[in-house]
Amino acid sequence: MKSVYRALAGLISICVVIQAMAIALAWFTVLKDTDDGLVFDKNSDPNVGHLIHSIVGSMVIPLLAILLLIISFFAKVEGGVRWALYVFGLVALQFGLAAASFGAPVVGALHGANAFALLAVAGIAARKAAASSTVTTAASAETSTEATA
């Protein structure tokens, strides 16, 4: 279960990086298309960057965060439930910040900053699981060495 916890936390981190890449692709595509004479308004179709950002942000990351929280109760990672709750809370906050950004675009800067916080916290959660696995493996090896002596 520790490896599942670590994998989920790592996948969340990877998804945050994908989010940053997707939104950069989205808006640079809009800028290029505008330079080419196209008009971007509320009737424009979303480009591939916007679609990726929307799908990963509204479905993939929340699903991974929920799974991480569920697994955290069984993984026996030291502090695992707490770090999974931090991840879950930051994902929930990300939704709120995104929704608020449509009415007050300046809040979008907090949406971006929160993404960096999510990246860091998910990375810490993954490292906690890795460290917990290392300690368990070392303790098991020490116990088996003592048993044979």
Short mmCIF file of C-alpha atoms in Angstrom, two decimals:
data_model
loop_
_atom_site.label_atom_id
_atom_site.label_comp_id
_atom_site.label_asym_id
_atom_site.label_seq_id
_atom_site.Cartn_x
_atom_site.Cartn_y
_atom_site.Cartn_z
CA MET A 1 0.00 0.00 0.00
CA LYS A 2 2.93 2.33 0.62
CA SER A 3 3.97 1.99 -3.01
CA VAL A 4 0.40 2.81 -4.14
CA TYR A 5 0.40 5.88 -1.88
CA ARG A 6 3.76 6.96 -3.29
CA ALA A 7 2.61 6.38 -6.87
CA LEU A 8 -0.60 8.37 -6.41
CA ALA A 9 1.22 11.29 -4.79
CA GLY A 10 3.80 11.20 -7.57
CA LEU A 11 1.10 11.12 -10.24
CA ILE A 12 -0.52 14.18 -8.69
CA SER A 13 2.81 16.00 -8.92
CA ILE A 14 3.21 14.96 -12.54
CA CYS A 15 -0.35 16.10 -13.31
CA VAL A 16 0.38 19.54 -11.84
CA VAL A 17 3.34 19.86 -14.23
CA ILE A 18 1.10 18.74 -17.10
CA GLN A 19 -1.38 21.43 -16.01
CA ALA A 20 1.28 24.13 -16.25
CA MET A 21 2.36 22.87 -19.66
CA ALA A 22 -1.23 22.67 -20.91
CA ILE A 23 -2.20 26.19 -19.84
CA ALA A 24 0.98 27.60 -21.37
CA LEU A 25 0.16 25.76 -24.62
CA ALA A 26 -3.41 27.05 -24.46
CA TRP A 27 -2.58 30.71 -24.12
CA PHE A 28 0.39 30.73 -26.47
CA THR A 29 -1.89 29.10 -29.04
CA VAL A 30 -4.44 31.87 -28.47
CA LEU A 31 -1.72 34.52 -28.92
CA LYS A 32 -0.45 32.90 -32.11
CA ASP A 33 -3.96 32.53 -33.52
CA THR A 34 -4.73 36.16 -32.68
CA ASP A 35 -1.52 37.25 -34.42
CA ASP A 36 -2.67 35.24 -37.43
CA GLY A 37 -5.89 37.27 -37.54
CA LEU A 38 -8.28 34.96 -35.72
CA VAL A 39 -10.62 36.32 -33.08
CA PHE A 40 -10.71 34.82 -29.58
CA ASP A 41 -13.92 35.44 -27.64
CA LYS A 42 -16.49 33.58 -25.55
CA ASN A 43 -17.76 31.83 -28.69
CA SER A 44 -14.32 30.43 -29.61
CA ASP A 45 -13.80 26.71 -29.43
CA PRO A 46 -11.31 25.66 -26.74
CA ASN A 47 -7.93 24.65 -28.07
CA VAL A 48 -6.15 21.43 -27.09
CA GLY A 49 -4.29 23.15 -24.23
CA HIS A 50 -7.51 24.40 -22.66
CA LEU A 51 -9.09 20.96 -23.04
CA ILE A 52 -6.15 19.18 -21.40
CA HIS A 53 -6.06 21.73 -18.57
CA SER A 54 -9.80 21.35 -18.03
CA ILE A 55 -9.86 17.54 -18.05
CA VAL A 56 -6.75 16.99 -15.93
CA GLY A 57 -7.75 19.72 -13.47
CA SER A 58 -11.41 18.90 -13.08
CA MET A 59 -11.31 15.10 -13.28
CA VAL A 60 -7.89 13.47 -13.09
CA ILE A 61 -6.27 15.36 -10.20
CA PRO A 62 -9.39 15.30 -7.99
CA LEU A 63 -9.80 11.56 -8.58
CA LEU A 64 -6.15 10.94 -7.70
CA ALA A 65 -6.49 13.11 -4.58
CA ILE A 66 -9.55 11.16 -3.40
CA LEU A 67 -7.78 7.85 -4.05
CA LEU A 68 -4.69 9.10 -2.19
CA LEU A 69 -6.84 10.05 0.80
CA ILE A 70 -8.56 6.64 0.84
CA ILE A 71 -5.27 4.73 0.46
CA SER A 72 -3.66 6.87 3.18
CA PHE A 73 -5.80 5.13 5.82
CA PHE A 74 -4.32 1.74 4.91
CA ALA A 75 -0.79 2.55 3.72
CA LYS A 76 0.76 2.97 7.17
CA VAL A 77 2.90 5.87 5.96
CA GLU A 78 4.05 8.01 8.87
CA GLY A 79 1.97 11.20 8.62
CA GLY A 80 0.38 9.82 5.45
CA VAL A 81 -3.21 10.71 6.29
CA ARG A 82 -2.20 14.26 7.23
CA TRP A 83 -0.28 14.79 3.96
CA ALA A 84 -3.11 13.25 1.93
CA LEU A 85 -5.52 15.67 3.64
CA TYR A 86 -3.21 18.57 2.74
CA VAL A 87 -3.24 17.43 -0.89
CA PHE A 88 -7.02 17.03 -0.86
CA GLY A 89 -7.46 20.47 0.73
CA LEU A 90 -5.22 22.15 -1.82
CA VAL A 91 -7.13 20.47 -4.66
CA ALA A 92 -10.42 21.73 -3.18
CA LEU A 93 -8.94 25.21 -2.79
CA GLN A 94 -7.78 25.06 -6.42
CA PHE A 95 -11.41 24.59 -7.53
CA GLY A 96 -12.52 27.55 -5.44
CA LEU A 97 -9.75 29.77 -6.74
CA ALA A 98 -10.52 28.80 -10.34
CA ALA A 99 -14.21 29.59 -9.89
CA ALA A 100 -13.44 32.93 -8.23
CA SER A 101 -10.96 33.83 -10.98
CA PHE A 102 -13.70 34.17 -13.58
CA GLY A 103 -15.25 37.04 -11.63
CA ALA A 104 -11.98 38.49 -10.33
CA PRO A 105 -9.10 37.60 -12.67
CA VAL A 106 -6.48 38.75 -10.15
CA VAL A 107 -7.43 35.68 -8.08
CA GLY A 108 -6.01 33.63 -10.95
CA ALA A 109 -2.54 34.46 -9.63
CA LEU A 110 -3.45 32.64 -6.41
CA HIS A 111 -4.68 29.72 -8.52
CA GLY A 112 -1.21 29.51 -10.04
CA ALA A 113 0.55 29.87 -6.67
CA ASN A 114 -1.69 27.19 -5.15
CA ALA A 115 -0.67 24.86 -7.98
CA PHE A 116 2.96 25.22 -6.88
CA ALA A 117 1.90 24.49 -3.29
CA LEU A 118 0.06 21.36 -4.48
CA LEU A 119 3.14 20.26 -6.43
CA ALA A 120 5.31 20.65 -3.33
CA VAL A 121 2.91 18.98 -0.91
CA ALA A 122 2.24 16.02 -3.22
CA GLY A 123 6.01 15.65 -3.67
CA ILE A 124 6.53 15.67 0.09
CA ALA A 125 3.80 13.04 0.49
CA ALA A 126 5.53 10.83 -2.09
CA ARG A 127 8.88 11.25 -0.31
CA LYS A 128 7.28 10.43 3.06
CA ALA A 129 6.04 7.14 1.60
CA ALA A 130 9.46 6.39 0.11
CA ALA A 131 11.19 7.14 3.40
CA SER A 132 8.64 5.04 5.28
CA SER A 133 9.28 2.10 2.93
CA THR A 134 13.04 2.45 3.40
CA VAL A 135 12.73 2.45 7.19
CA THR A 136 10.43 -0.59 7.08
CA THR A 137 12.79 -2.47 4.75
CA ALA A 138 15.82 -1.63 6.89
CA ALA A 139 13.99 -2.69 10.07
CA SER A 140 12.92 -5.97 8.44
CA ALA A 141 16.47 -6.69 7.30
CA GLU A 142 17.82 -5.95 10.79
CA THR A 143 15.20 -8.18 12.40
CA SER A 144 15.93 -11.08 10.06
CA THR A 145 19.70 -10.69 10.64
CA GLU A 146 19.17 -10.84 14.41
CA ALA A 147 16.93 -13.88 14.06
CA THR A 148 19.59 -15.83 12.18
CA ALA A 149 22.39 -14.89 14.60
#
